[in-house]
Structure formats: structure tokens, C-alpha cells
Amino acid sequence: MAMAGSPGAKKGILERLDSGEVVVGDGSFLITLEKRGYVKAGLWTSEAVVEHPNAVRQLHMEFLRAGSNVMQTFTFSASEDKMESQYFEHAEEAVWAVEVLKEARKPVAATMCIGPEGDMHGITPGECAVKLAKAGASIVGVNCRFGPCTSLKTMRLMKESLWAAGLKAHLMVQPLGFHMPDCGKGGFVDLPEYPFALEPRVATRWDIQKYAREAYNLGVRYIGGCCGFEPYHIRAIAEELAPERGFLPPSSDKHGSWGSGLNTHTKPWIRARARREYWENLLPASGRPFCPSLSKPDA
């Protein structure tokens, strides 16, 4: 398959989604830039856009090379009076935002920071999706706080309720790049490893290829990531869905599909890993024999 940039770049997002195209989102900014030394953990403000604009621009370029169609602005917590939560954890607030944004006469995408249990007032994911669609959102879904598997469970609930209500809205998912099956309703921020010891939970590129395929099969067409989603994770989405998109991202030029580049390795047991079956069925070890596999949320 040929390497290429995204064809038809002038098409709007709804035009793309209406035609059945896959739109690949971007990934992690705050967590990634904190690791790179440009953001301070805590309030997670985005002063890096002023202090280190080249670092922000570089990360955008990496997501672009990895296959992202959409680059979101790095403005998290950048309001003059920082909100208590910049996440949308309450359906009512998200609906207000959609209603205001509709006045601009632009397509509105609204994602909530919720899991299968719903918002903080007990409104189910399905009810949240219906409220957002009725308010005028053309694209609805979830982002952050939960891992890929949990987020897809939430997306399924949203899809079922939209269908039952006879509403049409495109689906969008941008989960964490971490495995978080032990999260409570508040998501990964309540786990004791947050935010400085999450590395053992990082999803592999193969995990993300599986996530991308499952999201696509569910009917989600805007597929990306949030905290912990590095450029190589976005590349995994783009490579998994290359048959549907019709092209590979530029960074795949340095990445053999399913480890095929290992065919040139000098050691035969490593050359034997140059196949899809090996990586799909591998159960990777953590290397931490005295650590638990799951945690208990503090909150």
C-alpha cells in the first residue's frame, strides 16, 4: 500500500464522516509534554504554547506524520478563570456548550469524560448521547479518563440509545493510552499511580491496532486518543485502518507492518517474530514480579 498524506484534505469533517471515511484524531499533549519537560503537573496548564511553542509544534507534526487528520489546539486549562473541571462530566454542562457552539453555525463535536456508569449525576451514557444529539451535536462520544476497552463499552451504550431514539450522530472516541480496567467512576485520576507511575499500564501498538479495529467495527468513524496516546499509537490506528483509508501514514515508511522489519535481524529467534500471529498473541510481561496487576482507586 502506498505511503501518502490524507487525500481530499479540503473536505470538511462532516463531509468526510457522511461519506463513511475514517477520521483519525490526535493523541496526548499534557502527559506527553510533561514527560518531555515542557508542562508542570498539577494544574496542567498549557503555558508551553507561549514558553516553548516549538515543542508544541513538534508534537503536532509527529501526530500529523503518524496519520492524524485532526490536530486539536493545546488549550486545556487555558481559560482566564480556570474551571474546576475542564472535563465534561455532567451532561447538563455539555448540552449548554453544544447550544452555544451551534450559534457559530459550524459542526459541533461533543465528547464527555464518562465511563459505562454515566455522568456524575447518574445519567447513563445512552441518555448523555441522546441529550447531546438533540441539542445539535453532529458528533458525540467520549474522551479521556478511561482506557480503550472501557471507552468502547461506553460507546456501545451511546450507539444503542441513539439508535433506539431514532437519532443520527457520528461517533467519536478518544480514550487513554493506558490499560485502566480497575478505574472507578472518576477514571484514572483516582488510581494511586496517577500521574507519575502510569508507565507499566501503557498500551502496546498492537493493543491499539485491536482497539482501532473494534472501534471501526462498532461503527465509530472518528478514532483517536487522549492522555498517554503517543504518536506511535496514532500510527497504529492509521496502519490498522489503512485498507479502509486507502493509504498509510508517512511515518509507516520506517515501520514494517506487524514487525516485518525484523526479517533482516541477525538473530534467527528475533527474525521469527516478524509475523502478525506472534504479536497478536503475545502476553507481554511487566518485568515487575512484586507489583500487583490491578490497583484500588483512592477516591
mmCIF file of N, CA and C in Angstrom, residues 39-125:
data_model
loop_
_atom_site.group_PDB
_atom_site.id
_atom_site.type_symbol
_atom_site.label_atom_id
_atom_site.label_comp_id
_atom_site.label_asym_id
_atom_site.label_seq_id
_atom_site.Cartn_x
_atom_site.Cartn_y
_atom_site.Cartn_z
ATOM 1 N N VAL A 39 5.715 20.888 30.478
ATOM 2 C CA VAL A 39 4.479 21.143 31.217
ATOM 3 C C VAL A 39 4.684 20.698 32.654
ATOM 4 N N LYS A 40 4.137 21.453 33.602
ATOM 5 C CA LYS A 40 4.237 21.099 35.014
ATOM 6 C C LYS A 40 2.955 20.414 35.465
ATOM 7 N N ALA A 41 3.099 19.233 36.078
ATOM 8 C CA ALA A 41 1.937 18.504 36.576
ATOM 9 C C ALA A 41 1.283 19.250 37.719
ATOM 10 N N GLY A 42 0.005 19.072 37.861
ATOM 11 C CA GLY A 42 -0.758 19.740 38.910
ATOM 12 C C GLY A 42 -1.982 20.358 38.293
ATOM 13 N N LEU A 43 -1.892 21.646 37.983
ATOM 14 C CA LEU A 43 -2.989 22.299 37.277
ATOM 15 C C LEU A 43 -2.983 21.966 35.791
ATOM 16 N N TRP A 44 -1.848 21.447 35.307
ATOM 17 C CA TRP A 44 -1.733 21.015 33.906
ATOM 18 C C TRP A 44 -2.056 22.155 32.932
ATOM 19 N N THR A 45 -1.567 23.338 33.204
ATOM 20 C CA THR A 45 -1.846 24.458 32.317
ATOM 21 C C THR A 45 -0.977 24.383 31.068
ATOM 22 N N SER A 46 -1.433 25.101 30.042
ATOM 23 C CA SER A 46 -0.797 24.967 28.725
ATOM 24 C C SER A 46 0.126 26.124 28.375
ATOM 25 N N GLU A 47 0.893 26.609 29.372
ATOM 26 C CA GLU A 47 1.801 27.726 29.109
ATOM 27 C C GLU A 47 2.889 27.378 28.111
ATOM 28 N N ALA A 48 3.058 26.106 27.808
ATOM 29 C CA ALA A 48 4.077 25.691 26.832
ATOM 30 C C ALA A 48 3.839 26.309 25.464
ATOM 31 N N VAL A 49 2.589 26.641 25.133
ATOM 32 C CA VAL A 49 2.330 27.247 23.825
ATOM 33 C C VAL A 49 2.988 28.619 23.717
ATOM 34 N N VAL A 50 3.259 29.264 24.860
ATOM 35 C CA VAL A 50 3.940 30.562 24.872
ATOM 36 C C VAL A 50 5.422 30.394 25.154
ATOM 37 N N GLU A 51 5.738 29.541 26.133
ATOM 38 C CA GLU A 51 7.132 29.381 26.552
ATOM 39 C C GLU A 51 7.945 28.501 25.614
ATOM 40 N N HIS A 52 7.315 27.477 25.060
ATOM 41 C CA HIS A 52 8.022 26.532 24.194
ATOM 42 C C HIS A 52 7.154 26.160 22.995
ATOM 43 N N PRO A 53 6.811 27.121 22.153
ATOM 44 C CA PRO A 53 5.922 26.843 21.018
ATOM 45 C C PRO A 53 6.474 25.792 20.065
ATOM 46 N N ASN A 54 7.790 25.728 19.938
ATOM 47 C CA ASN A 54 8.371 24.738 19.031
ATOM 48 C C ASN A 54 8.129 23.315 19.521
ATOM 49 N N ALA A 55 8.079 23.127 20.847
ATOM 50 C CA ALA A 55 7.815 21.796 21.398
ATOM 51 C C ALA A 55 6.386 21.367 21.081
ATOM 52 N N VAL A 56 5.462 22.312 21.190
ATOM 53 C CA VAL A 56 4.062 22.018 20.863
ATOM 54 C C VAL A 56 3.926 21.748 19.372
ATOM 55 N N ARG A 57 4.575 22.570 18.569
ATOM 56 C CA ARG A 57 4.516 22.399 17.117
ATOM 57 C C ARG A 57 5.121 21.054 16.706
ATOM 58 N N GLN A 58 6.214 20.664 17.346
ATOM 59 C CA GLN A 58 6.855 19.387 17.034
ATOM 60 C C GLN A 58 5.920 18.212 17.310
ATOM 61 N N LEU A 59 5.206 18.267 18.446
ATOM 62 C CA LEU A 59 4.288 17.181 18.773
ATOM 63 C C LEU A 59 3.135 17.126 17.773
ATOM 64 N N HIS A 60 2.636 18.286 17.376
ATOM 65 C CA HIS A 60 1.613 18.309 16.330
ATOM 66 C C HIS A 60 2.127 17.659 15.045
ATOM 67 N N MET A 61 3.357 17.978 14.679
ATOM 68 C CA MET A 61 3.934 17.408 13.461
ATOM 69 C C MET A 61 4.086 15.903 13.574
ATOM 70 N N GLU A 62 4.434 15.414 14.758
ATOM 71 C CA GLU A 62 4.580 13.970 14.943
ATOM 72 C C GLU A 62 3.241 13.259 14.789
ATOM 73 N N PHE A 63 2.181 13.860 15.334
ATOM 74 C CA PHE A 63 0.857 13.262 15.150
ATOM 75 C C PHE A 63 0.438 13.303 13.682
ATOM 76 N N LEU A 64 0.772 14.393 13.008
ATOM 77 C CA LEU A 64 0.449 14.511 11.586
ATOM 78 C C LEU A 64 1.149 13.423 10.779
ATOM 79 N N ARG A 65 2.446 13.223 11.016
ATOM 80 C CA ARG A 65 3.196 12.178 10.303
ATOM 81 C C ARG A 65 2.667 10.785 10.626
ATOM 82 N N ALA A 66 2.123 10.647 11.837
ATOM 83 C CA ALA A 66 1.620 9.344 12.258
ATOM 84 C C ALA A 66 0.262 9.012 11.645
ATOM 85 N N GLY A 67 -0.394 10.014 11.057
ATOM 86 C CA GLY A 67 -1.654 9.733 10.370
ATOM 87 C C GLY A 67 -2.855 10.513 10.836
ATOM 88 N N SER A 68 -2.680 11.452 11.767
ATOM 89 C CA SER A 68 -3.818 12.228 12.257
ATOM 90 C C SER A 68 -4.393 13.113 11.158
ATOM 91 N N ASN A 69 -5.725 13.138 11.079
ATOM 92 C CA ASN A 69 -6.418 14.079 10.193
ATOM 93 C C ASN A 69 -6.750 15.378 10.905
ATOM 94 N N VAL A 70 -6.873 15.301 12.233
ATOM 95 C CA VAL A 70 -7.317 16.448 13.026
ATOM 96 C C VAL A 70 -6.287 16.766 14.096
ATOM 97 N N MET A 71 -5.864 18.025 14.170
ATOM 98 C CA MET A 71 -4.993 18.497 15.227
ATOM 99 C C MET A 71 -5.800 19.421 16.123
ATOM 100 N N GLN A 72 -5.950 19.055 17.391
ATOM 101 C CA GLN A 72 -6.685 19.907 18.314
ATOM 102 C C GLN A 72 -5.745 20.936 18.942
ATOM 103 N N THR A 73 -6.286 22.106 19.249
ATOM 104 C CA THR A 73 -5.461 23.144 19.871
ATOM 105 C C THR A 73 -5.094 22.736 21.288
ATOM 106 N N PHE A 74 -3.887 23.109 21.700
ATOM 107 C CA PHE A 74 -3.412 22.780 23.040
ATOM 108 C C PHE A 74 -3.829 23.903 23.983
ATOM 109 N N THR A 75 -5.096 23.855 24.427
ATOM 110 C CA THR A 75 -5.648 24.927 25.251
ATOM 111 C C THR A 75 -6.266 24.413 26.540
ATOM 112 N N PHE A 76 -5.943 23.199 26.946
ATOM 113 C CA PHE A 76 -6.506 22.632 28.170
ATOM 114 C C PHE A 76 -6.149 23.496 29.381
ATOM 115 N N SER A 77 -7.149 23.847 30.176
ATOM 116 C CA SER A 77 -6.960 24.685 31.373
ATOM 117 C C SER A 77 -6.431 26.074 31.048
ATOM 118 N N ALA A 78 -6.678 26.547 29.845
ATOM 119 C CA ALA A 78 -6.118 27.836 29.440
ATOM 120 C C ALA A 78 -7.097 28.993 29.579
ATOM 121 N N SER A 79 -8.273 28.746 30.184
ATOM 122 C CA SER A 79 -9.228 29.832 30.367
ATOM 123 C C SER A 79 -8.713 30.804 31.432
ATOM 124 N N GLU A 80 -9.166 32.067 31.355
ATOM 125 C CA GLU A 80 -8.686 33.097 32.297
ATOM 126 C C GLU A 80 -9.013 32.699 33.732
ATOM 127 N N ASP A 81 -10.228 32.220 33.948
ATOM 128 C CA ASP A 81 -10.628 31.701 35.258
ATOM 129 C C ASP A 81 -10.807 30.203 35.103
ATOM 130 N N LYS A 82 -9.794 29.478 35.505
ATOM 131 C CA LYS A 82 -9.795 28.025 35.279
ATOM 132 C C LYS A 82 -11.009 27.367 35.924
ATOM 133 N N MET A 83 -11.710 26.567 35.112
ATOM 134 C CA MET A 83 -12.865 25.852 35.639
ATOM 135 C C MET A 83 -12.423 24.757 36.597
ATOM 136 N N GLU A 84 -13.306 24.411 37.509
ATOM 137 C CA GLU A 84 -12.995 23.357 38.479
ATOM 138 C C GLU A 84 -12.653 22.061 37.763
ATOM 139 N N SER A 85 -13.352 21.773 36.666
ATOM 140 C CA SER A 85 -13.036 20.636 35.817
ATOM 141 C C SER A 85 -13.179 21.151 34.360
ATOM 142 N N GLN A 86 -12.226 21.043 33.616
ATOM 143 C CA GLN A 86 -12.368 21.306 32.155
ATOM 144 C C GLN A 86 -12.914 20.102 31.429
ATOM 145 N N TYR A 87 -13.017 19.044 32.079
ATOM 146 C CA TYR A 87 -13.727 17.866 31.524
ATOM 147 C C TYR A 87 -15.224 18.114 31.552
ATOM 148 N N PHE A 88 -15.942 17.496 30.642
ATOM 149 C CA PHE A 88 -17.406 17.471 30.698
ATOM 150 C C PHE A 88 -17.826 16.181 31.375
ATOM 151 N N GLU A 89 -18.079 16.260 32.683
ATOM 152 C CA GLU A 89 -18.515 15.108 33.458
ATOM 153 C C GLU A 89 -20.014 15.144 33.754
ATOM 154 N N HIS A 90 -20.651 16.247 33.345
ATOM 155 C CA HIS A 90 -22.078 16.433 33.584
ATOM 156 C C HIS A 90 -22.761 16.703 32.245
ATOM 157 N N ALA A 91 -23.773 15.923 31.939
ATOM 158 C CA ALA A 91 -24.470 16.066 30.659
ATOM 159 C C ALA A 91 -25.039 17.468 30.490
ATOM 160 N N GLU A 92 -25.544 18.049 31.578
ATOM 161 C CA GLU A 92 -26.164 19.366 31.501
ATOM 162 C C GLU A 92 -25.179 20.419 30.993
ATOM 163 N N GLU A 93 -23.951 20.401 31.511
ATOM 164 C CA GLU A 93 -22.937 21.359 31.063
ATOM 165 C C GLU A 93 -22.585 21.149 29.599
ATOM 166 N N ALA A 94 -22.462 19.890 29.201
ATOM 167 C CA ALA A 94 -22.119 19.583 27.811
ATOM 168 C C ALA A 94 -23.210 20.068 26.864
ATOM 169 N N VAL A 95 -24.465 19.914 27.267
ATOM 170 C CA VAL A 95 -25.581 20.390 26.447
ATOM 171 C C VAL A 95 -25.528 21.907 26.306
ATOM 172 N N TRP A 96 -25.232 22.617 27.409
ATOM 173 C CA TRP A 96 -25.107 24.075 27.328
ATOM 174 C C TRP A 96 -24.032 24.462 26.318
ATOM 175 N N ALA A 97 -22.909 23.766 26.367
ATOM 176 C CA ALA A 97 -21.800 24.074 25.448
ATOM 177 C C ALA A 97 -22.215 23.864 23.998
ATOM 178 N N VAL A 98 -22.923 22.769 23.739
ATOM 179 C CA VAL A 98 -23.378 22.489 22.372
ATOM 180 C C VAL A 98 -24.323 23.588 21.893
ATOM 181 N N GLU A 99 -25.237 23.993 22.749
ATOM 182 C CA GLU A 99 -26.204 25.024 22.366
ATOM 183 C C GLU A 99 -25.518 26.345 22.026
ATOM 184 N N VAL A 100 -24.487 26.697 22.781
ATOM 185 C CA VAL A 100 -23.749 27.925 22.496
ATOM 186 C C VAL A 100 -22.954 27.797 21.202
ATOM 187 N N LEU A 101 -22.293 26.653 21.030
ATOM 188 C CA LEU A 101 -21.471 26.445 19.837
ATOM 189 C C LEU A 101 -22.303 26.409 18.562
ATOM 190 N N LYS A 102 -23.532 25.938 18.656
ATOM 191 C CA LYS A 102 -24.394 25.880 17.474
ATOM 192 C C LYS A 102 -24.645 27.265 16.894
ATOM 193 N N GLU A 103 -24.534 28.296 17.730
ATOM 194 C CA GLU A 103 -24.744 29.661 17.248
ATOM 195 C C GLU A 103 -23.696 30.074 16.224
ATOM 196 N N ALA A 104 -22.542 29.401 16.240
ATOM 197 C CA ALA A 104 -21.474 29.708 15.284
ATOM 198 C C ALA A 104 -21.743 29.087 13.912
ATOM 199 N N ARG A 105 -22.777 28.245 13.828
ATOM 200 C CA ARG A 105 -23.148 27.586 12.564
ATOM 201 C C ARG A 105 -22.017 26.753 11.986
ATOM 202 N N LYS A 106 -21.292 26.127 12.879
ATOM 203 C CA LYS A 106 -20.234 25.194 12.499
ATOM 204 C C LYS A 106 -20.591 23.813 13.046
ATOM 205 N N PRO A 107 -20.026 22.749 12.468
ATOM 206 C CA PRO A 107 -20.284 21.412 13.022
ATOM 207 C C PRO A 107 -19.803 21.322 14.462
ATOM 208 N N VAL A 108 -20.580 20.697 15.317
ATOM 209 C CA VAL A 108 -20.229 20.573 16.728
ATOM 210 C C VAL A 108 -19.950 19.116 17.072
ATOM 211 N N ALA A 109 -18.782 18.871 17.627
ATOM 212 C CA ALA A 109 -18.424 17.553 18.164
ATOM 213 C C ALA A 109 -18.379 17.683 19.676
ATOM 214 N N ALA A 110 -19.098 16.820 20.368
ATOM 215 C CA ALA A 110 -19.160 16.894 21.835
ATOM 216 C C ALA A 110 -18.827 15.543 22.438
ATOM 217 N N THR A 111 -17.729 15.511 23.203
ATOM 218 C CA THR A 111 -17.353 14.274 23.881
ATOM 219 C C THR A 111 -17.392 14.492 25.380
ATOM 220 N N MET A 112 -17.823 13.474 26.094
ATOM 221 C CA MET A 112 -17.900 13.560 27.550
ATOM 222 C C MET A 112 -16.861 12.663 28.193
ATOM 223 N N CYS A 113 -16.453 13.065 29.374
ATOM 224 C CA CYS A 113 -15.434 12.331 30.119
ATOM 225 C C CYS A 113 -16.130 11.392 31.099
ATOM 226 N N ILE A 114 -16.734 10.335 30.553
ATOM 227 C CA ILE A 114 -17.513 9.392 31.358
ATOM 228 C C ILE A 114 -17.194 7.961 30.945
ATOM 229 N N GLY A 115 -17.515 7.041 31.865
ATOM 230 C CA GLY A 115 -17.397 5.625 31.585
ATOM 231 C C GLY A 115 -18.776 4.996 31.487
ATOM 232 N N PRO A 116 -18.852 3.677 31.536
ATOM 233 C CA PRO A 116 -20.143 2.986 31.404
ATOM 234 C C PRO A 116 -21.161 3.335 32.479
ATOM 235 N N GLU A 117 -20.695 3.855 33.626
ATOM 236 C CA GLU A 117 -21.624 4.212 34.693
ATOM 237 C C GLU A 117 -22.325 5.548 34.457
ATOM 238 N N GLY A 118 -21.867 6.292 33.458
ATOM 239 C CA GLY A 118 -22.517 7.550 33.142
ATOM 240 C C GLY A 118 -21.893 8.753 33.810
ATOM 241 N N ASP A 119 -22.636 9.880 33.789
ATOM 242 C CA ASP A 119 -22.064 11.125 34.314
ATOM 243 C C ASP A 119 -22.178 11.191 35.833
ATOM 244 N N MET A 120 -21.710 12.277 36.400
ATOM 245 C CA MET A 120 -21.636 12.391 37.857
ATOM 246 C C MET A 120 -23.001 12.545 38.531
ATOM 247 N N HIS A 121 -24.046 12.732 37.733
ATOM 248 C CA HIS A 121 -25.403 12.793 38.270
ATOM 249 C C HIS A 121 -26.181 11.515 37.990
ATOM 250 N N GLY A 122 -25.469 10.495 37.487
ATOM 251 C CA GLY A 122 -26.118 9.218 37.248
ATOM 252 C C GLY A 122 -26.843 9.105 35.926
ATOM 253 N N ILE A 123 -26.655 10.069 35.035
ATOM 254 C CA ILE A 123 -27.256 9.985 33.707
ATOM 255 C C ILE A 123 -26.450 9.001 32.878
ATOM 256 N N THR A 124 -27.109 8.006 32.308
ATOM 257 C CA THR A 124 -26.418 6.934 31.598
ATOM 258 C C THR A 124 -25.720 7.465 30.343
ATOM 259 N N PRO A 125 -24.720 6.734 29.848
ATOM 260 C CA PRO A 125 -24.066 7.157 28.602
ATOM 261 C C PRO A 125 -25.049 7.315 27.449
#
